[in-house]
């Protein structure tokens, strides 16, 4: 989608601190980190949110999750773990309408969220 912020990042039209990229996904640091480690994984194709995925997106979703844990380990979160978050639509607190998985680590996070 032409006006979408994360499409522009995924297409290298807007700079970001990229941690990983392949033909299907990109991982980049969050511009406003809420923990010492805070990065996002996005599909390169525009998907509005988790509830807008289709049956043939199943392997893409698995790909995102698999690389989330892999990069989290590379960022030093293996020993103590991390938080993997997918905000969806208004009640889920989604502000950027392009599916993204947050990974937060290197500090103790609490539950439930506010
Ligand atoms: P949401 O609230 O939609 O789950 O999360 C959107 C995230 O995108 C926020 O954590 C916000 O800091 C991050 N973000 C917003 N604009 C930009 C940007 O231009 N670049 C990067 N790297 N992150 C952004
Ligand atoms: Zn998009």
JSON list of C-alpha atoms and ligand atoms in Angstrom, two decimals:
[
{"chain": "A", "resi": 1, "resn": "UNK", "atom": "CA", "xyz": [0.00, 0.00, 0.00]},
{"chain": "A", "resi": 2, "resn": "UNK", "atom": "CA", "xyz": [1.56, 3.27, -1.13]},
{"chain": "A", "resi": 3, "resn": "UNK", "atom": "CA", "xyz": [0.87, 5.41, 1.92]},
{"chain": "A", "resi": 4, "resn": "UNK", "atom": "CA", "xyz": [1.73, 2.77, 4.52]},
{"chain": "A", "resi": 5, "resn": "UNK", "atom": "CA", "xyz": [4.68, 3.57, 6.80]},
{"chain": "A", "resi": 6, "resn": "UNK", "atom": "CA", "xyz": [5.84, -0.02, 7.25]},
{"chain": "A", "resi": 7, "resn": "UNK", "atom": "CA", "xyz": [5.49, -0.77, 3.52]},
{"chain": "A", "resi": 8, "resn": "UNK", "atom": "CA", "xyz": [7.82, 2.19, 2.95]},
{"chain": "A", "resi": 9, "resn": "UNK", "atom": "CA", "xyz": [10.33, 0.84, 5.49]},
{"chain": "A", "resi": 10, "resn": "UNK", "atom": "CA", "xyz": [10.09, -2.65, 3.97]},
{"chain": "A", "resi": 11, "resn": "UNK", "atom": "CA", "xyz": [10.74, -1.13, 0.53]},
{"chain": "A", "resi": 12, "resn": "UNK", "atom": "CA", "xyz": [13.73, 0.90, 1.80]},
{"chain": "A", "resi": 13, "resn": "UNK", "atom": "CA", "xyz": [11.92, 4.16, 1.06]},
{"chain": "A", "resi": 14, "resn": "UNK", "atom": "CA", "xyz": [12.21, 5.23, 4.71]},
{"chain": "A", "resi": 15, "resn": "UNK", "atom": "CA", "xyz": [15.33, 4.36, 6.72]},
{"chain": "A", "resi": 16, "resn": "UNK", "atom": "CA", "xyz": [15.28, 2.04, 9.72]},
{"chain": "A", "resi": 17, "resn": "UNK", "atom": "CA", "xyz": [17.84, 0.12, 11.74]},
{"chain": "A", "resi": 18, "resn": "UNK", "atom": "CA", "xyz": [17.42, -3.21, 9.99]},
{"chain": "A", "resi": 19, "resn": "UNK", "atom": "CA", "xyz": [18.33, -6.37, 11.90]},
{"chain": "A", "resi": 20, "resn": "UNK", "atom": "CA", "xyz": [17.24, -8.93, 9.34]},
{"chain": "A", "resi": 21, "resn": "UNK", "atom": "CA", "xyz": [15.70, -9.04, 5.89]},
{"chain": "A", "resi": 22, "resn": "UNK", "atom": "CA", "xyz": [14.77, -11.64, 3.31]},
{"chain": "A", "resi": 23, "resn": "UNK", "atom": "CA", "xyz": [12.31, -11.84, 0.44]},
{"chain": "A", "resi": 24, "resn": "UNK", "atom": "CA", "xyz": [9.29, -12.14, 2.74]},
{"chain": "A", "resi": 25, "resn": "UNK", "atom": "CA", "xyz": [10.00, -10.24, 5.97]},
{"chain": "A", "resi": 26, "resn": "UNK", "atom": "CA", "xyz": [12.01, -7.45, 7.56]},
{"chain": "A", "resi": 27, "resn": "UNK", "atom": "CA", "xyz": [13.03, -6.94, 11.20]},
{"chain": "A", "resi": 28, "resn": "UNK", "atom": "CA", "xyz": [13.98, -3.43, 12.34]},
{"chain": "A", "resi": 29, "resn": "UNK", "atom": "CA", "xyz": [14.41, -1.54, 15.61]},
{"chain": "A", "resi": 30, "resn": "UNK", "atom": "CA", "xyz": [11.42, 0.30, 17.01]},
{"chain": "A", "resi": 31, "resn": "UNK", "atom": "CA", "xyz": [11.86, 4.07, 16.77]},
{"chain": "A", "resi": 32, "resn": "UNK", "atom": "CA", "xyz": [10.58, 4.51, 20.33]},
{"chain": "A", "resi": 33, "resn": "UNK", "atom": "CA", "xyz": [11.99, 1.54, 22.23]},
{"chain": "A", "resi": 34, "resn": "UNK", "atom": "CA", "xyz": [10.12, 0.43, 25.35]},
{"chain": "A", "resi": 35, "resn": "UNK", "atom": "CA", "xyz": [12.93, -1.88, 26.46]},
{"chain": "A", "resi": 36, "resn": "UNK", "atom": "CA", "xyz": [16.69, -2.14, 25.80]},
{"chain": "A", "resi": 37, "resn": "UNK", "atom": "CA", "xyz": [15.81, -4.59, 23.03]},
{"chain": "A", "resi": 38, "resn": "UNK", "atom": "CA", "xyz": [12.72, -3.60, 21.04]},
{"chain": "A", "resi": 39, "resn": "UNK", "atom": "CA", "xyz": [12.36, -4.53, 17.42]},
{"chain": "A", "resi": 40, "resn": "UNK", "atom": "CA", "xyz": [9.52, -5.21, 15.00]},
{"chain": "A", "resi": 41, "resn": "UNK", "atom": "CA", "xyz": [9.05, -7.90, 12.36]},
{"chain": "A", "resi": 42, "resn": "UNK", "atom": "CA", "xyz": [6.83, -7.13, 9.38]},
{"chain": "A", "resi": 43, "resn": "UNK", "atom": "CA", "xyz": [5.78, -9.02, 6.29]},
{"chain": "A", "resi": 44, "resn": "UNK", "atom": "CA", "xyz": [7.00, -7.26, 3.14]},
{"chain": "A", "resi": 45, "resn": "UNK", "atom": "CA", "xyz": [3.54, -7.52, 1.62]},
{"chain": "A", "resi": 46, "resn": "UNK", "atom": "CA", "xyz": [0.90, -5.26, 3.09]},
{"chain": "A", "resi": 47, "resn": "UNK", "atom": "CA", "xyz": [-1.40, -7.02, 5.58]},
{"chain": "A", "resi": 48, "resn": "UNK", "atom": "CA", "xyz": [-3.45, -4.69, 7.77]},
{"chain": "A", "resi": 49, "resn": "UNK", "atom": "CA", "xyz": [-3.42, -6.81, 10.91]},
{"chain": "A", "resi": 50, "resn": "UNK", "atom": "CA", "xyz": [-3.48, -10.40, 12.18]},
{"chain": "A", "resi": 51, "resn": "UNK", "atom": "CA", "xyz": [-7.22, -10.73, 11.54]},
{"chain": "A", "resi": 52, "resn": "UNK", "atom": "CA", "xyz": [-6.74, -9.81, 7.88]},
{"chain": "A", "resi": 53, "resn": "UNK", "atom": "CA", "xyz": [-4.52, -12.80, 7.16]},
{"chain": "A", "resi": 54, "resn": "UNK", "atom": "CA", "xyz": [-5.61, -15.51, 4.72]},
{"chain": "A", "resi": 55, "resn": "UNK", "atom": "CA", "xyz": [-5.09, -19.28, 4.70]},
{"chain": "A", "resi": 56, "resn": "UNK", "atom": "CA", "xyz": [-2.09, -18.95, 2.43]},
{"chain": "A", "resi": 57, "resn": "UNK", "atom": "CA", "xyz": [-0.41, -16.59, 4.93]},
{"chain": "A", "resi": 58, "resn": "UNK", "atom": "CA", "xyz": [0.08, -19.43, 7.40]},
{"chain": "A", "resi": 59, "resn": "UNK", "atom": "CA", "xyz": [3.71, -20.12, 6.50]},
{"chain": "A", "resi": 60, "resn": "UNK", "atom": "CA", "xyz": [4.47, -16.38, 6.45]},
{"chain": "A", "resi": 61, "resn": "UNK", "atom": "CA", "xyz": [3.17, -16.07, 10.01]},
{"chain": "A", "resi": 62, "resn": "UNK", "atom": "CA", "xyz": [5.31, -19.02, 11.06]},
{"chain": "A", "resi": 63, "resn": "UNK", "atom": "CA", "xyz": [8.29, -17.45, 9.32]},
{"chain": "A", "resi": 64, "resn": "UNK", "atom": "CA", "xyz": [7.79, -14.22, 11.29]},
{"chain": "A", "resi": 65, "resn": "UNK", "atom": "CA", "xyz": [7.57, -16.07, 14.60]},
{"chain": "A", "resi": 66, "resn": "UNK", "atom": "CA", "xyz": [10.56, -18.28, 13.88]},
{"chain": "A", "resi": 67, "resn": "UNK", "atom": "CA", "xyz": [12.77, -15.29, 13.02]},
{"chain": "A", "resi": 68, "resn": "UNK", "atom": "CA", "xyz": [11.44, -13.37, 16.02]},
{"chain": "A", "resi": 69, "resn": "UNK", "atom": "CA", "xyz": [12.96, -15.89, 18.40]},
{"chain": "A", "resi": 70, "resn": "UNK", "atom": "CA", "xyz": [16.08, -16.29, 16.30]},
{"chain": "A", "resi": 71, "resn": "UNK", "atom": "CA", "xyz": [16.83, -12.54, 16.27]},
{"chain": "A", "resi": 72, "resn": "UNK", "atom": "CA", "xyz": [15.86, -12.24, 19.96]},
{"chain": "A", "resi": 73, "resn": "UNK", "atom": "CA", "xyz": [18.60, -14.75, 20.73]},
{"chain": "A", "resi": 74, "resn": "UNK", "atom": "CA", "xyz": [21.07, -12.80, 18.57]},
{"chain": "A", "resi": 75, "resn": "UNK", "atom": "CA", "xyz": [20.13, -9.66, 20.51]},
{"chain": "A", "resi": 76, "resn": "UNK", "atom": "CA", "xyz": [21.08, -11.36, 23.77]},
{"chain": "A", "resi": 77, "resn": "UNK", "atom": "CA", "xyz": [17.68, -12.47, 25.06]},
{"chain": "A", "resi": 78, "resn": "UNK", "atom": "CA", "xyz": [18.23, -16.22, 25.11]},
{"chain": "A", "resi": 79, "resn": "UNK", "atom": "CA", "xyz": [19.00, -16.61, 28.77]},
{"chain": "A", "resi": 80, "resn": "UNK", "atom": "CA", "xyz": [16.23, -14.48, 30.26]},
{"chain": "A", "resi": 81, "resn": "UNK", "atom": "CA", "xyz": [13.62, -14.54, 27.46]},
{"chain": "A", "resi": 82, "resn": "UNK", "atom": "CA", "xyz": [11.59, -11.79, 25.86]},
{"chain": "A", "resi": 83, "resn": "UNK", "atom": "CA", "xyz": [8.04, -10.57, 25.20]},
{"chain": "A", "resi": 84, "resn": "UNK", "atom": "CA", "xyz": [6.51, -11.28, 21.76]},
{"chain": "A", "resi": 85, "resn": "UNK", "atom": "CA", "xyz": [3.50, -9.01, 21.17]},
{"chain": "A", "resi": 86, "resn": "UNK", "atom": "CA", "xyz": [1.02, -8.66, 18.32]},
{"chain": "A", "resi": 87, "resn": "UNK", "atom": "CA", "xyz": [-1.35, -5.71, 18.74]},
{"chain": "A", "resi": 88, "resn": "UNK", "atom": "CA", "xyz": [-4.48, -5.99, 16.61]},
{"chain": "A", "resi": 89, "resn": "UNK", "atom": "CA", "xyz": [-6.93, -3.16, 15.78]},
{"chain": "A", "resi": 90, "resn": "UNK", "atom": "CA", "xyz": [-8.23, -0.57, 18.25]},
{"chain": "A", "resi": 91, "resn": "UNK", "atom": "CA", "xyz": [-8.77, -2.68, 21.35]},
{"chain": "A", "resi": 92, "resn": "UNK", "atom": "CA", "xyz": [-5.43, -4.36, 20.82]},
{"chain": "A", "resi": 93, "resn": "UNK", "atom": "CA", "xyz": [-3.68, -0.97, 20.76]},
{"chain": "A", "resi": 94, "resn": "UNK", "atom": "CA", "xyz": [-2.52, -1.15, 17.14]},
{"chain": "A", "resi": 95, "resn": "UNK", "atom": "CA", "xyz": [-1.38, 2.26, 15.85]},
{"chain": "A", "resi": 96, "resn": "UNK", "atom": "CA", "xyz": [0.34, 1.30, 12.59]},
{"chain": "A", "resi": 97, "resn": "UNK", "atom": "CA", "xyz": [-1.99, -0.62, 10.30]},
{"chain": "A", "resi": 98, "resn": "UNK", "atom": "CA", "xyz": [0.54, -3.01, 8.81]},
{"chain": "A", "resi": 99, "resn": "UNK", "atom": "CA", "xyz": [0.91, -6.29, 10.68]},
{"chain": "A", "resi": 100, "resn": "UNK", "atom": "CA", "xyz": [3.95, -6.25, 12.98]},
{"chain": "A", "resi": 101, "resn": "UNK", "atom": "CA", "xyz": [5.24, -8.39, 15.79]},
{"chain": "A", "resi": 102, "resn": "UNK", "atom": "CA", "xyz": [6.97, -6.58, 18.65]},
{"chain": "A", "resi": 103, "resn": "UNK", "atom": "CA", "xyz": [9.88, -8.22, 20.43]},
{"chain": "A", "resi": 104, "resn": "UNK", "atom": "CA", "xyz": [10.91, -6.64, 23.74]},
{"chain": "A", "resi": 105, "resn": "UNK", "atom": "CA", "xyz": [13.75, -7.85, 25.89]},
{"chain": "A", "resi": 106, "resn": "UNK", "atom": "CA", "xyz": [16.56, -7.14, 28.29]},
{"chain": "A", "resi": 107, "resn": "UNK", "atom": "CA", "xyz": [14.27, -5.90, 31.01]},
{"chain": "A", "resi": 108, "resn": "UNK", "atom": "CA", "xyz": [11.67, -7.50, 33.26]},
{"chain": "A", "resi": 109, "resn": "UNK", "atom": "CA", "xyz": [8.15, -6.99, 31.88]},
{"chain": "A", "resi": 110, "resn": "UNK", "atom": "CA", "xyz": [4.99, -7.45, 33.88]},
{"chain": "A", "resi": 111, "resn": "UNK", "atom": "CA", "xyz": [1.56, -8.92, 33.25]},
{"chain": "A", "resi": 112, "resn": "UNK", "atom": "CA", "xyz": [-1.25, -8.06, 32.72]},
{"chain": "A", "resi": 113, "resn": "UNK", "atom": "CA", "xyz": [-0.70, -5.04, 30.43]},
{"chain": "A", "resi": 114, "resn": "UNK", "atom": "CA", "xyz": [-2.47, -1.78, 31.40]},
{"chain": "B", "resi": 1, "resn": "LIG", "atom": "P1", "xyz": [1.61, -0.61, 17.48]},
{"chain": "B", "resi": 1, "resn": "LIG", "atom": "O1", "xyz": [1.17, 0.37, 18.53]},
{"chain": "B", "resi": 1, "resn": "LIG", "atom": "O2", "xyz": [0.90, -0.36, 16.17]},
{"chain": "B", "resi": 1, "resn": "LIG", "atom": "O3", "xyz": [1.56, -2.03, 17.93]},
{"chain": "B", "resi": 1, "resn": "LIG", "atom": "O4", "xyz": [3.15, -0.34, 17.27]},
{"chain": "B", "resi": 1, "resn": "LIG", "atom": "C1", "xyz": [3.67, 0.52, 16.33]},
{"chain": "B", "resi": 1, "resn": "LIG", "atom": "C2", "xyz": [5.13, 0.69, 16.67]},
{"chain": "B", "resi": 1, "resn": "LIG", "atom": "O5", "xyz": [5.78, 1.29, 15.57]},
{"chain": "B", "resi": 1, "resn": "LIG", "atom": "C3", "xyz": [5.39, 1.60, 17.88]},
{"chain": "B", "resi": 1, "resn": "LIG", "atom": "O6", "xyz": [6.11, 0.89, 18.88]},
{"chain": "B", "resi": 1, "resn": "LIG", "atom": "C4", "xyz": [6.20, 2.75, 17.30]},
{"chain": "B", "resi": 1, "resn": "LIG", "atom": "O7", "xyz": [7.20, 3.23, 18.17]},
{"chain": "B", "resi": 1, "resn": "LIG", "atom": "C5", "xyz": [6.78, 2.15, 16.05]},
{"chain": "B", "resi": 1, "resn": "LIG", "atom": "N1", "xyz": [7.02, 3.12, 14.98]},
{"chain": "B", "resi": 1, "resn": "LIG", "atom": "C6", "xyz": [6.16, 4.12, 14.58]},
{"chain": "B", "resi": 1, "resn": "LIG", "atom": "N2", "xyz": [6.70, 4.81, 13.56]},
{"chain": "B", "resi": 1, "resn": "LIG", "atom": "C7", "xyz": [7.92, 4.24, 13.32]},
{"chain": "B", "resi": 1, "resn": "LIG", "atom": "C8", "xyz": [8.96, 4.54, 12.37]},
{"chain": "B", "resi": 1, "resn": "LIG", "atom": "O8", "xyz": [8.87, 5.46, 11.56]},
{"chain": "B", "resi": 1, "resn": "LIG", "atom": "N3", "xyz": [10.07, 3.76, 12.42]},
{"chain": "B", "resi": 1, "resn": "LIG", "atom": "C9", "xyz": [10.21, 2.74, 13.33]},
{"chain": "B", "resi": 1, "resn": "LIG", "atom": "N4", "xyz": [11.35, 2.03, 13.29]},
{"chain": "B", "resi": 1, "resn": "LIG", "atom": "N5", "xyz": [9.24, 2.43, 14.22]},
{"chain": "B", "resi": 1, "resn": "LIG", "atom": "C10", "xyz": [8.12, 3.17, 14.22]},
{"chain": "B", "resi": 2, "resn": "LIG", "atom": "ZN1", "xyz": [1.88, -1.70, 4.64]}
]
